[in-house]
Amino acid sequence: MKKMILLAMTFSIMLACNTQQNTPKSGAEQLLDRLQALQQKGYMYGHEDDPFYGLTWDGDTMPGVERSDILSTVGDYPAVMGFDLGGIEMGDNKNLDSVSFVRIHDEIVKHHERGGIITISWHPRNPVTGGNAWDVSDTTVVRQILQNDSVKEKFNTWMTRVADFLKTLKTGNGDPVPVIFRPWHENNGSWFWWGQKLCSDEEFHGLWDTLQDFLKGQGLDNLMWSYSPNLDGGWDEQRFLARYPGNDRVQLIGEDAYQWGTEDEFVKALNADLAFLSDFAKKNNKMIAMTECGFVNIPDSTWWTRVLKPVMDQYPICYFLTWRNYNGTDKVEYFAPDPDQVSAEDFKKLYQAPNTLFLKDIQ
C-alpha cells in the first residue's frame, strides 16, 4: 500500500511539473526574459516619438515617408522606442503631442515586428480640474479617484479607453505586442497631479493598484510594469520604499534623469541614484533602466561619451531612453542629434561602442 501511495505521489508531482513546463509564458514574461538576455551584451538605446518628428521635419507632412533622426545620424533605428497615451482618456484622436493614435498604433506594431522593444507612458489629464497632467492646482485628485464616486466612475472610463487601445496592439498573427508600461512616472517630484506633494504614500499606492488591477483584469498580461521616479541624488531604502508599489507589482525599476543643472551636479546625482538602484534591484531580483534621460538641445559636443556613457557603464542598466526631438513654432526642444547637430559625431562614437545596443544589435 505504501508503495502504491508513493508511486501515486510521484506521478502527481511529475504531472504538476510537466503542466508548469507546458504553460506558455505571458508576453510580459517573454519580454523580461529577452531583456535579461540582451543585458549580457550591453544596454539598449531608446528614443521617445522617434518616427514622428525631428529637428527639421514633421512626419505628419510626409505621408508614407519613414524618417528618424537616429536613423539619419547612425544608419540604424533605436532598439527601444517610447510612445505616450496622453489624451486617449478623453477619447481624442490625437495624443497630447498631436500624434494620431492610429499612427501611434501602427508605429508600435511596426517597431515590434522589426525586432524592437516598446515602452509606453501615460500623461492623463486632471480628472478633477480638467487641466493637463501638469495641473497641480488641486491636491485632492488622487484621493477623489479613490473615494469620490463620480470621479471614480470617470477614471474607470479613462482606464477602459487605455485598455481598449492596448488590446489593439497585436501583430499580423494576432499576438499581443509586449510593452514596458510606465505609468505615474516622476512621482517623487510635484509637477504632476500624482506627485509627492499632491497625494500621500497610501493614496499613491491606491492609484497604482487601481490602474494595474484594472488592466490585468482586462487580460493584458503583455504589460511589463516599470516604476520610474525622477532623479533624486539621495535615495535611502526607507524613503524609496515609501512609494514603491512592491515586488509583486514591479518588474523594472526606472529613473528619469536629465541634466538640468551643472555637469558635476548631474554626474554626482546620477551616480548616487544608480548605485542605490543597482543594489536595490539586485537584492529584489529586478532590472533597472534610465527610462528617460538627456540634456536639452545637447550644447556639449562630447556629452554622450564624456559625460553620460562613463556613468552608465558602471551599472547594470538594460536601456536608456532620450526624450523626443521637437522643433515647433512654439519651442525647439530636442534630446537626440540629427546629422548636423553639434553632438552628432560623438553620438556616432556612442553607437559604435560594443556595449551600446541599437536595433541591428538586438534583431
Coordinates of C-alpha atoms in Angstrom, one line a residue:
M1 CA 0.0 0.0 0.0
K2 CA 2.8 2.4 0.9
K3 CA 4.5 1.7 -2.4
M4 CA 1.3 2.4 -4.3
I5 CA 0.8 5.7 -2.4
L6 CA 4.4 6.7 -3.1
L7 CA 4.0 5.9 -6.8
A8 CA 0.8 8.0 -6.9
M9 CA 2.5 10.9 -5.2
T10 CA 5.5 10.7 -7.6
F11 CA 3.1 10.7 -10.6
S12 CA 1.2 13.7 -9.3
I13 CA 4.5 15.6 -8.8
M14 CA 5.7 14.8 -12.3
L15 CA 2.3 15.8 -13.8
A16 CA 2.4 19.1 -11.9
C17 CA 5.9 19.8 -13.1
N18 CA 5.0 19.0 -16.7
T19 CA 1.9 21.2 -16.5
Q20 CA 4.1 24.1 -15.3
Q21 CA 6.6 23.5 -18.0
N22 CA 4.0 23.4 -20.7
T23 CA 2.3 26.6 -19.6
P24 CA 3.2 29.2 -22.1
K25 CA 4.8 32.4 -20.8
S26 CA 2.9 35.6 -21.0
G27 CA 4.1 38.4 -23.2
A28 CA 5.4 40.3 -20.2
E29 CA 7.4 37.3 -19.1
Q30 CA 8.8 36.8 -22.5
L31 CA 9.9 40.4 -22.7
L32 CA 11.5 40.1 -19.3
D33 CA 13.5 37.1 -20.5
R34 CA 14.6 39.0 -23.6
L35 CA 15.7 42.0 -21.6
Q36 CA 17.7 39.8 -19.3
A37 CA 19.4 38.0 -22.3
L38 CA 20.2 41.3 -24.0
Q39 CA 21.7 42.8 -20.8
Q40 CA 24.5 40.3 -21.2
K41 CA 25.5 42.2 -24.4
G42 CA 25.1 45.7 -23.0
Y43 CA 22.4 48.3 -22.7
M44 CA 20.0 49.5 -25.4
Y45 CA 19.4 53.0 -26.7
G46 CA 15.9 54.3 -26.8
H47 CA 14.2 57.4 -28.2
E48 CA 10.8 58.9 -27.5
D49 CA 8.5 59.5 -30.5
D50 CA 11.3 58.6 -32.8
P51 CA 9.4 58.2 -36.1
F52 CA 7.0 61.2 -35.6
Y53 CA 9.2 64.3 -35.9
G54 CA 12.8 65.5 -35.7
L55 CA 14.9 68.6 -35.6
T56 CA 14.0 69.7 -39.1
W57 CA 10.9 67.7 -40.1
D58 CA 7.4 66.7 -39.1
G59 CA 6.1 63.3 -40.1
D60 CA 2.6 64.5 -40.5
T61 CA 3.6 66.5 -43.5
M62 CA 5.2 63.5 -45.3
P63 CA 2.7 60.6 -45.6
G64 CA 4.3 57.3 -46.5
V65 CA 7.8 58.5 -45.8
E66 CA 9.7 56.9 -42.9
R67 CA 12.0 59.3 -41.0
S68 CA 14.1 59.1 -37.9
D69 CA 16.8 61.4 -36.7
I70 CA 18.6 58.4 -35.2
L71 CA 18.4 56.5 -38.5
S72 CA 19.7 59.6 -40.4
T73 CA 22.6 60.0 -37.9
V74 CA 23.9 56.5 -37.4
G75 CA 22.1 54.4 -40.1
D76 CA 20.2 52.4 -37.5
Y77 CA 17.0 52.7 -35.5
P78 CA 16.8 52.9 -31.7
A79 CA 16.5 49.5 -30.1
V80 CA 13.7 50.9 -27.9
M81 CA 11.0 53.3 -28.9
G82 CA 8.8 55.3 -26.5
F83 CA 5.2 56.4 -27.0
D84 CA 2.7 58.3 -24.9
L85 CA -1.1 57.8 -24.5
G86 CA -1.9 61.2 -23.0
G87 CA -5.3 62.2 -24.4
I88 CA -6.6 58.8 -25.1
E89 CA -8.6 59.0 -21.9
M90 CA -10.6 61.9 -23.4
G91 CA -11.5 59.9 -26.5
D92 CA -9.2 62.2 -28.6
N93 CA -8.0 61.2 -32.0
K94 CA -4.5 62.6 -31.2
N95 CA -2.3 62.4 -28.2
L96 CA -1.0 65.4 -26.2
D97 CA 1.8 65.8 -28.7
S98 CA -0.6 65.9 -31.6
V99 CA 0.2 62.5 -33.0
S100 CA -2.8 60.4 -34.0
F101 CA -3.4 57.2 -32.1
V102 CA -3.8 55.4 -35.4
R103 CA -0.3 56.4 -36.2
I104 CA 1.0 55.5 -32.7
H105 CA -0.6 52.1 -33.0
D106 CA 0.9 51.5 -36.5
E107 CA 4.4 52.6 -35.4
I108 CA 4.3 50.4 -32.3
V109 CA 3.4 47.3 -34.2
K110 CA 5.9 48.2 -37.0
H111 CA 8.8 48.6 -34.5
H112 CA 7.9 45.4 -32.7
E113 CA 7.8 43.5 -36.0
R114 CA 11.2 44.8 -37.0
G115 CA 12.6 43.4 -33.7
G116 CA 12.5 46.5 -31.5
I117 CA 11.2 47.0 -28.0
I118 CA 8.3 49.2 -27.0
T119 CA 7.7 51.4 -23.9
I120 CA 4.6 53.4 -23.2
S121 CA 3.9 56.2 -20.8
W122 CA 0.7 58.0 -20.0
H123 CA 0.2 61.7 -19.2
P124 CA -3.5 61.7 -18.4
R125 CA -5.4 64.9 -17.9
N126 CA -6.5 66.0 -14.5
P127 CA -9.9 64.3 -13.9
V128 CA -11.0 66.9 -11.3
T129 CA -10.0 70.2 -12.8
G130 CA -10.0 69.3 -16.5
G131 CA -6.4 70.6 -16.8
N132 CA -3.5 68.7 -18.2
A133 CA -1.2 66.3 -16.3
W134 CA 0.9 69.2 -15.0
D135 CA -2.2 70.9 -13.4
V136 CA -1.4 70.7 -9.7
S137 CA -3.9 73.3 -8.5
D138 CA -5.9 70.7 -6.6
T139 CA -4.2 68.4 -4.0
T140 CA -7.1 66.0 -3.7
V141 CA -7.1 64.5 -7.2
V142 CA -5.8 61.1 -6.3
R143 CA -7.9 60.9 -3.2
Q144 CA -11.0 61.7 -5.3
I145 CA -10.2 59.0 -7.8
L146 CA -10.1 56.5 -4.9
Q147 CA -13.1 57.9 -2.9
N148 CA -15.3 60.2 -4.9
D149 CA -17.9 58.1 -6.8
S150 CA -18.3 60.4 -9.8
V151 CA -14.5 60.9 -10.2
K152 CA -14.0 57.2 -9.7
E153 CA -16.6 56.5 -12.5
K154 CA -14.9 59.0 -14.8
F155 CA -11.5 57.4 -14.1
N156 CA -12.9 53.9 -14.8
T157 CA -13.9 55.2 -18.3
W158 CA -10.4 56.6 -18.8
M159 CA -8.8 53.2 -17.8
T160 CA -11.2 51.4 -20.2
R161 CA -10.1 53.6 -23.1
V162 CA -6.4 52.9 -22.2
A163 CA -7.2 49.2 -22.1
D164 CA -9.1 49.2 -25.3
F165 CA -6.1 50.8 -27.1
L166 CA -3.6 48.4 -25.6
K167 CA -5.7 45.5 -26.7
T168 CA -5.3 46.6 -30.3
L169 CA -1.5 46.2 -30.2
K170 CA -1.2 42.9 -32.0
T171 CA 1.0 41.5 -34.7
G172 CA -0.4 40.3 -38.1
N173 CA -0.6 36.9 -36.5
G174 CA -2.8 38.2 -33.7
D175 CA -0.1 38.0 -31.0
P176 CA -0.1 40.8 -28.4
V177 CA 2.8 43.2 -28.6
P178 CA 4.8 43.1 -25.3
V179 CA 5.1 46.5 -23.7
I180 CA 7.1 48.1 -20.9
F181 CA 4.3 50.1 -19.3
R182 CA 5.4 53.1 -17.3
P183 CA 2.5 54.9 -15.5
W184 CA 2.7 57.6 -12.8
H185 CA 6.3 58.4 -13.5
E186 CA 8.4 61.0 -11.7
N187 CA 6.1 60.7 -8.7
N188 CA 8.8 61.9 -6.3
G189 CA 8.5 65.3 -7.9
S190 CA 5.5 67.5 -7.6
W191 CA 4.9 68.7 -11.2
F192 CA 2.2 66.1 -12.0
W193 CA -1.1 65.7 -10.2
W194 CA 0.0 62.3 -8.8
G195 CA 3.3 63.8 -7.4
Q196 CA 4.9 63.8 -4.0
K197 CA 3.1 66.8 -2.5
L198 CA -0.2 66.1 -4.3
C199 CA -1.0 62.8 -2.6
S200 CA 0.0 60.7 0.4
D201 CA 2.1 57.5 0.0
E202 CA -1.0 55.4 0.7
E203 CA -3.0 57.3 -1.9
F204 CA -0.2 56.8 -4.5
H205 CA -0.3 53.1 -3.8
G206 CA -4.0 53.1 -4.2
L207 CA -3.7 54.8 -7.6
W208 CA -1.0 52.4 -8.8
D209 CA -3.0 49.4 -7.7
T210 CA -6.3 50.7 -9.2
L211 CA -4.8 51.0 -12.7
Q212 CA -2.7 47.8 -12.5
D213 CA -5.5 45.7 -11.2
F214 CA -7.9 47.1 -13.8
L215 CA -5.6 46.4 -16.8
K216 CA -4.7 43.0 -15.5
G217 CA -8.4 42.3 -15.1
Q218 CA -8.8 43.2 -18.8
G219 CA -6.5 40.3 -19.7
L220 CA -3.5 42.5 -20.5
D221 CA -0.7 40.1 -19.5
N222 CA 1.7 41.6 -22.1
L223 CA 2.5 44.6 -19.9
M224 CA 5.8 44.6 -18.1
W225 CA 5.4 47.2 -15.3
S226 CA 8.0 49.9 -14.7
Y227 CA 8.2 52.1 -11.6
S228 CA 10.0 55.2 -12.6
P229 CA 10.7 58.0 -10.2
N230 CA 12.8 61.1 -11.1
L231 CA 16.5 61.7 -10.5
D232 CA 16.8 62.2 -6.7
G233 CA 20.5 62.2 -5.8
G234 CA 19.9 61.0 -2.2
W235 CA 17.8 57.8 -2.1
D236 CA 17.8 55.7 1.0
E237 CA 15.8 52.5 1.3
Q238 CA 13.2 53.7 3.7
R239 CA 12.3 56.7 1.6
F240 CA 12.4 54.8 -1.7
L241 CA 10.1 52.1 -0.3
A242 CA 7.6 54.6 0.8
R243 CA 6.1 54.8 -2.7
Y244 CA 7.5 51.7 -4.2
P245 CA 4.5 49.6 -5.4
G246 CA 6.0 46.3 -4.2
N247 CA 8.0 43.5 -5.8
D248 CA 4.8 41.7 -6.8
R249 CA 3.8 44.8 -8.8
V250 CA 7.0 45.9 -10.5
Q251 CA 9.3 44.1 -12.9
L252 CA 11.5 47.1 -13.9
I253 CA 12.8 50.0 -11.8
G254 CA 13.5 53.0 -13.9
E255 CA 14.7 56.5 -13.3
D256 CA 14.1 59.7 -15.3
A257 CA 17.4 61.6 -15.2
Y258 CA 18.0 64.8 -17.1
Q259 CA 20.9 67.2 -16.8
W260 CA 19.2 70.5 -16.0
G261 CA 22.0 72.0 -13.9
T262 CA 25.7 71.7 -14.0
E263 CA 27.6 68.7 -15.3
D264 CA 29.1 67.9 -11.9
E265 CA 25.7 68.1 -10.2
F266 CA 24.2 65.7 -12.8
V267 CA 27.0 63.2 -12.6
K268 CA 27.1 63.2 -8.8
A269 CA 23.3 62.7 -8.5
L270 CA 23.2 60.0 -11.3
N271 CA 26.0 58.0 -9.7
A272 CA 24.3 58.1 -6.3
D273 CA 20.9 57.0 -7.7
L274 CA 22.2 54.3 -10.0
A275 CA 24.4 52.9 -7.2
F276 CA 21.4 52.7 -4.9
L277 CA 19.0 51.3 -7.6
S278 CA 21.6 48.7 -8.7
D279 CA 21.9 47.4 -5.1
F280 CA 18.2 47.5 -4.5
A281 CA 17.4 45.7 -7.8
K282 CA 20.0 43.0 -7.1
K283 CA 18.5 42.3 -3.6
N284 CA 15.0 42.3 -5.0
N285 CA 15.6 40.5 -8.4
K286 CA 14.6 43.4 -10.6
M287 CA 16.0 45.1 -13.6
I288 CA 16.9 48.8 -13.9
A289 CA 16.8 51.3 -16.7
M290 CA 17.2 55.0 -17.4
T291 CA 13.6 55.3 -18.6
E292 CA 14.0 59.0 -19.6
C293 CA 17.2 61.0 -19.8
G294 CA 19.0 63.6 -21.8
F295 CA 20.5 67.1 -22.0
V296 CA 18.1 69.6 -23.6
N297 CA 19.4 70.7 -27.1
I298 CA 22.7 69.0 -26.3
P299 CA 25.0 72.0 -26.4
D300 CA 28.0 69.9 -25.4
S301 CA 29.6 68.2 -28.4
T302 CA 31.1 65.4 -26.3
W303 CA 28.4 64.9 -23.8
W304 CA 27.4 61.4 -24.9
T305 CA 30.8 59.7 -24.5
R306 CA 32.5 62.1 -22.0
V307 CA 29.6 62.6 -19.5
L308 CA 26.7 60.1 -19.9
K309 CA 28.4 56.9 -21.1
P310 CA 31.1 56.7 -18.4
V311 CA 28.3 56.7 -15.7
M312 CA 26.1 54.2 -17.4
D313 CA 29.0 51.8 -18.0
Q314 CA 29.3 51.3 -14.2
Y315 CA 25.8 50.0 -13.7
P316 CA 23.6 47.1 -14.9
I317 CA 21.0 49.2 -16.8
C318 CA 19.1 47.4 -19.6
Y319 CA 18.3 50.6 -21.6
F320 CA 18.4 54.4 -21.6
L321 CA 15.8 56.5 -23.5
T322 CA 16.3 60.1 -24.6
W323 CA 13.2 62.2 -24.8
R324 CA 11.7 63.4 -28.1
N325 CA 13.1 65.7 -30.7
Y326 CA 10.7 68.6 -31.2
N327 CA 11.1 71.6 -33.4
G328 CA 7.8 73.5 -33.4
T329 CA 6.7 77.1 -33.8
D330 CA 6.3 77.4 -30.1
K331 CA 9.6 76.0 -29.0
V332 CA 12.7 74.0 -30.0
E333 CA 13.4 71.2 -27.6
Y334 CA 15.3 68.0 -28.5
F335 CA 17.3 65.4 -26.7
A336 CA 19.0 63.4 -29.6
P337 CA 21.0 64.7 -32.5
D338 CA 20.4 64.7 -36.2
P339 CA 23.4 64.5 -38.6
D340 CA 24.0 68.3 -38.4
Q341 CA 23.7 68.7 -34.7
V342 CA 26.8 69.6 -32.7
S343 CA 27.0 66.3 -30.8
A344 CA 26.3 64.1 -33.9
E345 CA 29.9 62.8 -34.2
D346 CA 30.1 62.0 -30.6
F347 CA 26.8 60.2 -30.8
K348 CA 28.2 58.1 -33.6
K349 CA 31.0 57.1 -31.2
L350 CA 28.4 56.0 -28.7
Y351 CA 26.7 54.0 -31.4
Q352 CA 30.0 52.3 -32.3
A353 CA 30.7 51.2 -28.7
P354 CA 30.4 47.4 -28.3
N355 CA 28.1 47.7 -25.3
T356 CA 25.6 50.1 -26.7
L357 CA 22.8 48.3 -28.5
F358 CA 20.7 49.7 -31.3
L359 CA 18.1 47.9 -33.4
K360 CA 20.5 45.9 -35.5
D361 CA 22.2 44.6 -32.4
I362 CA 19.1 43.0 -31.0
Q363 CA 17.4 41.7 -34.1

